[in-house]
Short mmCIF file of C-alpha atoms and ligand atoms in Angstrom, two decimals:
data_model
loop_
_atom_site.label_atom_id
_atom_site.label_comp_id
_atom_site.label_asym_id
_atom_site.label_seq_id
_atom_site.Cartn_x
_atom_site.Cartn_y
_atom_site.Cartn_z
CA MET A 25 120.41 139.26 56.11
CA GLN A 26 121.21 137.54 52.82
CA PRO A 27 121.72 139.81 49.82
CA ILE A 28 118.93 140.07 47.34
CA LEU A 29 120.09 139.01 43.91
CA GLY A 30 118.67 140.24 40.58
CA ILE A 31 119.37 138.40 37.40
CA VAL A 32 118.93 140.69 34.38
CA ILE A 33 118.24 138.99 31.08
CA PRO A 34 118.01 141.05 27.83
CA CYS A 35 115.72 139.28 25.40
CA TYR A 36 115.30 140.04 21.72
CA ASN A 37 113.22 137.51 19.68
CA GLU A 38 114.10 134.73 22.15
CA GLN A 39 110.82 132.78 22.08
CA GLU A 40 112.59 129.49 21.41
CA VAL A 41 114.82 129.61 24.47
CA LEU A 42 112.95 131.75 26.92
CA HIS A 43 110.91 128.99 28.70
CA THR A 44 114.07 127.01 29.38
CA THR A 45 116.08 130.12 30.36
CA ILE A 46 113.45 131.27 32.88
CA LYS A 47 113.11 127.73 34.33
CA GLN A 48 116.87 127.20 34.60
CA LEU A 49 117.56 130.59 36.17
CA SER A 50 114.71 130.24 38.63
CA GLU A 51 116.25 126.93 39.72
CA VAL A 52 119.56 128.73 40.15
CA ILE A 53 117.89 131.28 42.39
CA ASP A 54 116.10 128.51 44.37
CA GLY A 55 119.33 126.57 44.80
CA LEU A 56 121.28 129.57 46.00
CA SER A 57 118.61 130.72 48.44
CA GLU A 58 118.33 127.14 49.90
CA LYS A 59 122.07 127.18 50.52
CA GLY A 60 121.51 130.51 52.33
CA LEU A 61 123.74 132.42 49.84
CA ILE A 62 121.04 134.81 48.74
CA SER A 63 117.70 136.01 49.96
CA PRO A 64 114.53 134.17 48.81
CA GLU A 65 113.40 137.62 47.64
CA SER A 66 115.83 137.35 44.69
CA LYS A 67 114.30 137.75 41.24
CA LEU A 68 114.75 137.55 37.52
CA TYR A 69 114.38 140.73 35.48
CA CYS A 70 113.51 139.76 31.83
CA VAL A 71 113.86 142.70 29.54
CA ASP A 72 111.98 142.50 26.24
CA ASP A 73 113.99 144.61 23.85
CA GLY A 74 111.21 145.33 21.34
CA SER A 75 110.91 141.72 20.20
CA LYS A 76 108.69 140.93 17.22
CA ASP A 77 107.86 137.37 18.28
CA ASP A 78 106.15 135.98 21.37
CA THR A 79 108.88 136.95 23.79
CA TRP A 80 106.78 139.43 25.79
CA THR A 81 103.80 137.08 25.96
CA ILE A 82 106.07 134.45 27.47
CA ILE A 83 107.58 136.89 29.97
CA GLU A 84 104.19 138.23 30.88
CA SER A 85 102.69 134.81 31.54
CA ALA A 86 105.79 133.89 33.53
CA THR A 87 105.34 136.78 35.81
CA GLN A 88 101.87 135.40 36.67
CA SER A 89 102.87 131.79 37.19
CA ASN A 90 106.22 132.41 38.83
CA THR A 91 106.71 134.97 41.62
CA LYS A 92 110.38 135.07 40.89
CA VAL A 93 109.93 136.52 37.48
CA ASN A 94 109.74 140.31 36.75
CA GLY A 95 109.19 141.66 33.26
CA ILE A 96 110.28 144.88 31.61
CA LYS A 97 109.08 145.75 28.15
CA LEU A 98 110.93 148.36 26.17
CA SER A 99 108.86 150.33 23.66
CA GLY A 100 111.09 149.28 20.76
CA ASN A 101 114.38 147.61 19.90
CA CYS A 102 116.98 149.70 21.71
CA GLY A 103 119.89 147.26 21.46
CA HIS A 104 121.55 144.78 23.79
CA GLN A 105 123.49 147.38 25.82
CA ASN A 106 120.50 149.58 26.45
CA ALA A 107 118.30 146.55 27.32
CA LEU A 108 120.89 145.63 30.00
CA LEU A 109 120.90 149.22 31.32
CA ALA A 110 117.11 149.28 31.42
CA GLY A 111 117.01 146.03 33.38
CA LEU A 112 119.70 147.33 35.78
CA THR A 113 117.88 150.69 36.27
CA VAL A 114 114.82 148.78 37.48
CA ALA A 115 116.66 146.10 39.46
CA VAL A 116 119.01 148.40 41.35
CA ASP A 117 116.19 149.71 43.48
CA TYR A 118 115.38 146.25 44.77
CA CYS A 119 118.59 144.21 44.74
CA ASP A 120 121.94 144.21 46.56
CA ALA A 121 123.72 142.48 43.64
CA MET A 122 122.89 142.05 40.09
CA VAL A 123 123.95 139.43 37.52
CA THR A 124 123.57 140.14 33.78
CA ILE A 125 123.34 137.08 31.46
CA ASP A 126 122.21 136.53 27.87
CA ALA A 127 118.89 134.81 27.26
CA ASP A 128 120.43 132.10 25.12
CA LEU A 129 122.35 130.62 28.14
CA GLN A 130 125.61 130.35 26.22
CA ASP A 131 127.19 131.40 29.48
CA ASP A 132 127.38 128.74 32.16
CA THR A 133 124.74 129.46 34.81
CA ALA A 134 126.61 127.22 37.31
CA VAL A 135 129.17 129.96 37.92
CA ILE A 136 126.56 132.38 39.31
CA LYS A 137 127.13 130.51 42.56
CA THR A 138 130.88 131.29 42.45
CA MET A 139 130.03 134.91 41.56
CA VAL A 140 127.82 135.21 44.63
CA GLU A 141 130.51 133.62 46.77
CA LYS A 142 133.07 136.16 45.65
CA PHE A 143 130.49 138.85 46.33
CA HIS A 144 130.27 137.60 49.85
CA GLU A 145 134.07 137.72 50.05
CA GLY A 146 133.86 141.42 49.31
CA ALA A 147 134.10 141.77 45.52
CA ASP A 148 131.95 144.50 44.04
CA ILE A 149 132.32 143.33 40.48
CA VAL A 150 132.88 139.74 39.40
CA TYR A 151 133.64 139.21 35.69
CA GLY A 152 132.66 136.02 33.93
CA VAL A 153 135.48 135.11 31.58
CA ARG A 154 135.20 132.57 28.78
CA GLN A 155 137.89 129.97 29.09
CA SER A 156 137.17 128.25 25.78
CA ARG A 157 135.23 129.28 22.72
CA ASP A 158 135.12 125.83 21.14
CA THR A 159 131.49 126.15 20.31
CA ASP A 160 131.89 129.55 18.61
CA THR A 161 132.52 129.59 14.84
CA TYR A 162 136.09 130.12 13.58
CA PHE A 163 135.01 133.57 12.36
CA LYS A 164 133.44 134.66 15.65
CA LYS A 165 136.41 133.46 17.70
CA ASN A 166 138.95 135.34 15.59
CA SER A 167 136.94 138.47 15.02
CA ALA A 168 136.41 138.72 18.75
CA LEU A 169 140.11 138.20 19.44
CA MET A 170 141.03 140.88 16.98
CA PHE A 171 138.60 143.30 18.57
CA TYR A 172 139.98 142.77 22.09
CA ARG A 173 143.50 143.32 20.73
CA MET A 174 142.50 146.46 18.84
CA MET A 175 140.66 147.91 21.94
CA SER A 176 143.68 147.44 24.21
CA SER A 177 146.16 148.86 21.60
CA LEU A 178 143.93 151.90 21.37
CA GLY A 179 144.07 152.36 25.14
CA ALA A 180 140.60 151.21 26.34
CA LYS A 181 140.59 148.94 29.36
CA THR A 182 138.54 145.85 28.56
CA ILE A 183 138.68 142.44 30.23
CA TYR A 184 139.90 139.88 27.73
CA ASN A 185 137.26 137.38 26.73
CA HIS A 186 134.66 138.91 29.00
CA ALA A 187 131.32 139.85 27.48
CA ASP A 188 128.42 141.09 29.51
CA TYR A 189 128.19 138.18 31.95
CA ARG A 190 129.03 139.64 35.35
CA LEU A 191 127.88 140.32 38.88
CA MET A 192 127.77 143.87 40.19
CA SER A 193 127.01 145.14 43.61
CA LYS A 194 124.31 147.77 44.12
CA ARG A 195 126.83 150.53 44.60
CA SER A 196 128.80 149.64 41.43
CA VAL A 197 125.63 149.44 39.31
CA LYS A 198 124.70 152.93 40.68
CA LYS A 199 128.07 154.21 39.49
CA LEU A 200 127.54 152.59 36.11
CA LEU A 201 124.15 154.18 35.77
CA SER A 202 125.67 157.58 36.65
CA PHE A 203 127.47 157.60 33.27
CA ARG A 204 125.22 159.79 31.07
CA GLU A 205 126.63 159.07 27.64
CA ARG A 206 124.18 157.88 24.97
CA ASN A 207 126.54 155.41 23.46
CA MET A 208 127.28 153.09 26.34
CA PHE A 209 129.82 150.42 25.71
CA ILE A 210 129.28 148.75 29.10
CA ARG A 211 132.12 146.27 29.15
CA GLY A 212 134.53 149.14 28.57
CA ILE A 213 133.05 151.35 31.28
CA VAL A 214 132.73 148.83 34.04
CA PRO A 215 136.55 148.40 34.49
CA THR A 216 136.82 152.16 34.97
CA ILE A 217 134.44 152.15 37.92
CA GLY A 218 137.04 150.68 40.33
CA TYR A 219 136.29 148.83 43.62
CA LYS A 220 137.45 145.33 44.33
CA THR A 221 136.96 143.04 41.35
CA ASP A 222 137.30 139.37 40.76
CA VAL A 223 137.02 136.90 37.90
CA VAL A 224 135.37 133.54 37.39
CA TYR A 225 136.24 131.28 34.40
CA TYR A 226 133.80 129.13 32.54
CA ASP A 227 133.29 127.34 29.21
CA ARG A 228 131.04 128.87 26.72
CA HIS A 229 128.29 126.67 25.38
CA ALA A 230 126.60 126.80 22.01
CA ARG A 231 123.38 128.80 21.72
CA MET A 232 120.51 126.66 23.02
CA ALA A 233 118.11 127.53 20.23
CA GLY A 234 117.32 130.31 17.82
CA GLU A 235 120.07 132.26 16.07
CA SER A 236 122.53 134.96 17.04
CA LYS A 237 121.01 138.39 17.21
CA TYR A 238 124.46 139.79 16.39
CA PRO A 239 124.94 139.36 12.68
CA LEU A 240 128.18 140.61 11.14
CA LYS A 241 126.76 144.06 10.46
CA LYS A 242 125.70 144.58 14.10
CA MET A 243 129.05 143.10 15.33
CA VAL A 244 131.10 145.56 13.22
CA SER A 245 129.04 148.54 14.33
CA PHE A 246 129.35 147.33 17.96
CA ALA A 247 133.16 147.20 17.59
CA ILE A 248 133.31 150.66 16.00
CA ASP A 249 131.09 152.00 18.76
CA GLY A 250 133.36 150.47 21.36
CA ILE A 251 136.51 151.89 19.87
CA THR A 252 135.16 155.39 19.14
CA SER A 253 133.51 155.75 22.47
CA PHE A 254 136.74 155.03 24.31
CA SER A 255 139.55 156.38 22.30
CA THR A 256 140.46 159.54 20.46
CA ARG A 257 143.67 157.92 19.35
CA PRO A 258 142.46 157.54 15.69
CA ILE A 259 142.51 161.37 15.58
CA ARG A 260 146.16 161.46 16.73
CA MET A 261 146.95 159.04 13.92
CA ILE A 262 145.91 161.69 11.35
CA PHE A 263 148.35 164.06 12.86
CA SER A 264 151.13 161.51 12.83
CA VAL A 265 150.45 160.64 9.25
CA GLY A 266 150.66 164.34 8.41
CA ILE A 267 154.04 164.57 10.02
CA LEU A 268 155.28 161.46 8.20
CA MET A 269 154.08 162.93 4.98
CA LEU A 270 155.93 166.15 5.69
CA LEU A 271 159.11 164.12 6.22
CA ALA A 272 158.41 162.29 2.94
CA THR A 273 157.90 165.65 1.22
CA LEU A 274 161.57 166.53 2.17
CA SER A 275 162.98 163.49 0.34
CA ILE A 276 160.58 163.86 -2.56
CA ALA A 277 161.69 167.57 -2.81
CA LEU A 278 165.31 166.43 -3.00
CA TYR A 279 164.48 164.01 -5.79
CA VAL A 280 162.37 166.64 -7.70
CA LEU A 281 165.08 169.34 -7.40
CA ILE A 282 167.82 166.96 -8.49
CA SER A 283 165.70 166.11 -11.60
CA TYR A 284 165.06 169.77 -12.17
CA PHE A 285 168.66 170.90 -12.04
CA GLY A 286 169.72 167.79 -14.04
CA GLY A 287 167.39 168.98 -16.73
CA LYS A 288 165.17 165.91 -16.53
CA ALA A 289 162.00 167.66 -15.52
CA TRP A 290 159.15 168.81 -17.69
CA PRO A 291 158.27 172.54 -17.28
CA GLY A 292 155.80 172.92 -14.42
CA TRP A 293 156.35 169.44 -12.99
CA THR A 294 158.75 170.59 -10.27
CA SER A 295 156.49 173.25 -8.80
CA LEU A 296 153.42 171.03 -9.09
CA MET A 297 155.10 168.06 -7.28
CA LEU A 298 156.54 170.28 -4.56
CA SER A 299 153.29 172.04 -3.85
CA LEU A 300 151.21 168.94 -4.02
CA TRP A 301 153.21 167.13 -1.32
CA PHE A 302 153.74 170.08 0.83
CA ILE A 303 150.12 171.18 0.85
CA SER A 304 148.77 167.67 1.39
CA SER A 305 150.91 167.23 4.46
CA LEU A 306 149.92 170.69 5.73
CA ILE A 307 146.25 169.76 5.28
CA LEU A 308 146.69 166.50 7.19
CA ILE A 309 148.54 168.20 10.01
CA SER A 310 145.86 170.90 10.25
CA LEU A 311 143.12 168.22 10.33
CA GLY A 312 145.02 166.50 13.16
CA ILE A 313 145.22 169.73 15.12
CA ILE A 314 141.49 170.44 14.59
CA GLY A 315 140.85 166.82 15.52
CA GLU A 316 142.67 167.14 18.72
CA TYR A 317 140.19 169.87 19.83
CA ILE A 318 137.23 167.80 18.55
CA GLY A 319 138.55 164.97 20.67
CA LYS A 320 138.60 167.24 23.69
CA ILE A 321 134.99 168.42 22.94
CA TYR A 322 133.98 164.80 22.58
CA ILE A 323 135.33 163.88 26.00
CA GLU A 324 133.70 166.97 27.61
CA VAL A 325 130.37 166.29 26.04
CA LYS A 326 130.32 162.77 27.45
CA ASP A 327 130.54 164.33 30.87
CA ARG A 328 131.83 161.19 32.55
CA PRO A 329 132.15 161.26 36.31
CA ARG A 330 135.71 162.11 37.26
CA PHE A 331 135.95 159.99 40.33
CA PHE A 332 133.96 157.92 42.86
CA ILE A 333 134.70 158.14 46.55
CA GLU A 334 134.69 154.69 48.07
CA LYS A 335 135.08 155.80 51.70
CA SER A 336 136.24 158.84 53.57
CA ILE A 337 137.39 159.45 57.14
CA VAL A 338 136.45 162.95 58.30
CA ASP A 339 137.01 164.03 61.94
CA GLY A 340 137.82 160.42 62.74
CA LYS A 341 134.41 159.25 61.40
CA GLU A 342 134.57 156.85 58.60
CA GLU A 343 131.90 157.08 55.92
CA ILE A 344 131.46 154.41 53.31
CA ASN A 345 129.86 155.50 50.04
CA LEU A 346 127.20 152.96 49.15
N1 UDP B 7 119.79 141.19 22.42
C1 UDP B 7 118.99 142.35 22.76
N2 UDP B 7 118.79 143.27 21.76
C2 UDP B 7 119.35 143.23 20.55
C3 UDP B 7 120.16 142.09 20.23
C4 UDP B 7 120.37 141.17 21.18
O1 UDP B 7 118.43 142.44 23.85
O2 UDP B 7 119.11 144.14 19.75
C5 UDP B 7 120.00 140.22 23.45
C6 UDP B 7 119.73 138.75 22.99
O3 UDP B 7 118.35 138.44 23.17
C7 UDP B 7 120.66 137.99 23.92
C8 UDP B 7 121.80 138.88 24.09
O4 UDP B 7 121.38 140.21 23.71
O5 UDP B 7 120.08 137.70 25.24
C9 UDP B 7 123.01 138.53 23.27
O6 UDP B 7 122.66 138.26 21.90
P1 UDP B 7 123.10 137.02 21.11
O7 UDP B 7 123.16 135.85 22.02
O8 UDP B 7 122.29 136.87 19.89
O9 UDP B 7 124.64 137.45 20.74
P2 UDP B 7 125.86 136.50 20.55
O10 UDP B 7 126.02 135.62 21.74
O11 UDP B 7 125.66 135.78 19.24
O12 UDP B 7 127.00 137.48 20.45
MG1 MG B 8 124.60 134.44 22.50
#
């Protein structure tokens, strides 16, 4: 039996590109099933993320004219990450493997074949990684680079230059969907799932038509979401700054006292300076300590799964968790 593949496509105001996207991805499915790599039952799952244009009309009519097209309409604009999760939630019941890809086809559809081959070789998760970003603007390239650096320095595992173009097996999608947090930063969570992973490289194209749905404001909030949902390190920084200030207080105290005993201080200045620095560092240190507990609460509230069992051997019987 060949695996059933589902291609999940989040679409937000994509009427300019959607016809081409659906056509091209249907051809990919046809090509792969002719080669016997996937089942002819494989389908597209187009998720309309509350578009204001004709995106849904296009998807709906495609579902009638093309049996390979499934449509999912969200009640409003829930954002790229939630649109992806919605698509995966529906697809996981029907598919053995799922590929997520943006509607603008900036990501090279030809590597879906390689992803499927790696899936056949036993990989549960295959990451699409951009080799070149020649077509991205200077700003986008560099802001993205800065973001990846910052994420890794703050301790979140992300795959460098990988966005949300990836193949995931049924069992790994199930694990992803078992994360209950509201604020899902998918590309940060997927690497924590485990299993055998692999990577395919491709060149990123320019957007086919329409404009980016990630303007600067959305990009910055996406980056902040990514960092704050993975790291409580910024809280620790407050504590460290408090300690540094306390050390600085010691040298300032020395300077102030020398001035005082040297008769170079105005009345009241010495006590004011000393208490100002000392109290400020105490406040920062206390904030850091409170923050440490808030960080713990934050992690508890997210209620992330602690582990996933891949297989177990009990009484000589091996059980694989699917
Ligand atoms: N998208 C979405 N909801 C949103 C914003 C974007 O579903 O609120 C989709 C969009 O239709 C596209 C993908 O997410 O398929 C990535 O968006 P885009 O290509 O505009 O981002 P960029 O490539 O510029 O980062
Ligand atoms: Mg794009």
